Amino acid sequence: MQELTKAIATDISCRPEGTPITAAAFLHLGNRLAVSRALRALAKGGVILRAAHGVYLAPVVSRFGRHAPHAHLFIQQLAAQSGEAIAPFGAACANALGLTTQVPVKIVYWTSGRTRSYKLGKLTVYLQHVTDWQLVLWDEPPGELVRALAWAGPAEASKVLSQIAEKVPEAAIRELQQHASRFPLWLHDALQQIGQPRMPSSRGEWDVSDLERQRNQPKRKAK
């Protein structure tokens, strides 16, 4: 048992800080029951940190001792290891873009995997499963816009998209438009309208529908 525990500890010391650790990674060293016991012993001794049932972490080691990794570092390692798409949820993206002043109380990420949570020291990180379209471009900057629009929802999508268009490069909006077919109809339509010129409506507002009606009216013949 001691030899197995030592071998696992040596292996873990070579892994990046924040790496999720499970028994499956060490089955070449022993059977699952023995490996699970060794991991529990290492966690009890402070060599690794327990994040969830059967999931441990390689801690960050500094001159102040061992401590849990930052949530973002852990999520990066988890996404790389699991192959899931994992990204900050809509409310956090909206706050980062200045669309809302409300700061999320919980640390939440959207994932293509199952819903679950992890303990990082005193913090709890929540992973929430969402539909595929909410994670379009999840690992690229324009993906933040997708999740902010998902947070806005159908009722506010056009308004929020107009605000976003004033804050980000035009290329980012064009990239979203290239993926419009992957989005719900309400978001698809909002993206199609964002680049169209607007005409003043009868109510004194600017409305794309007025322009469309004007285009569809029969042209008068010159006398």
PDB file of C-alpha atoms in Angstrom, residues 25 59 72 82 153:
ATOM      1  CA  ALA A  25      -5.564   7.567 -14.184  1.00  0.00           C
ATOM      2  CA  PRO A  59      -2.692  21.676  -5.453  1.00  0.00           C
ATOM      3  CA  HIS A  72     -10.270  29.306 -14.124  1.00  0.00           C
ATOM      4  CA  SER A  82     -12.638  15.587 -20.207  1.00  0.00           C
ATOM      5  CA  GLY A 153     -33.283  35.816 -23.713  1.00  0.00           C
TER       6      GLY A 153
END
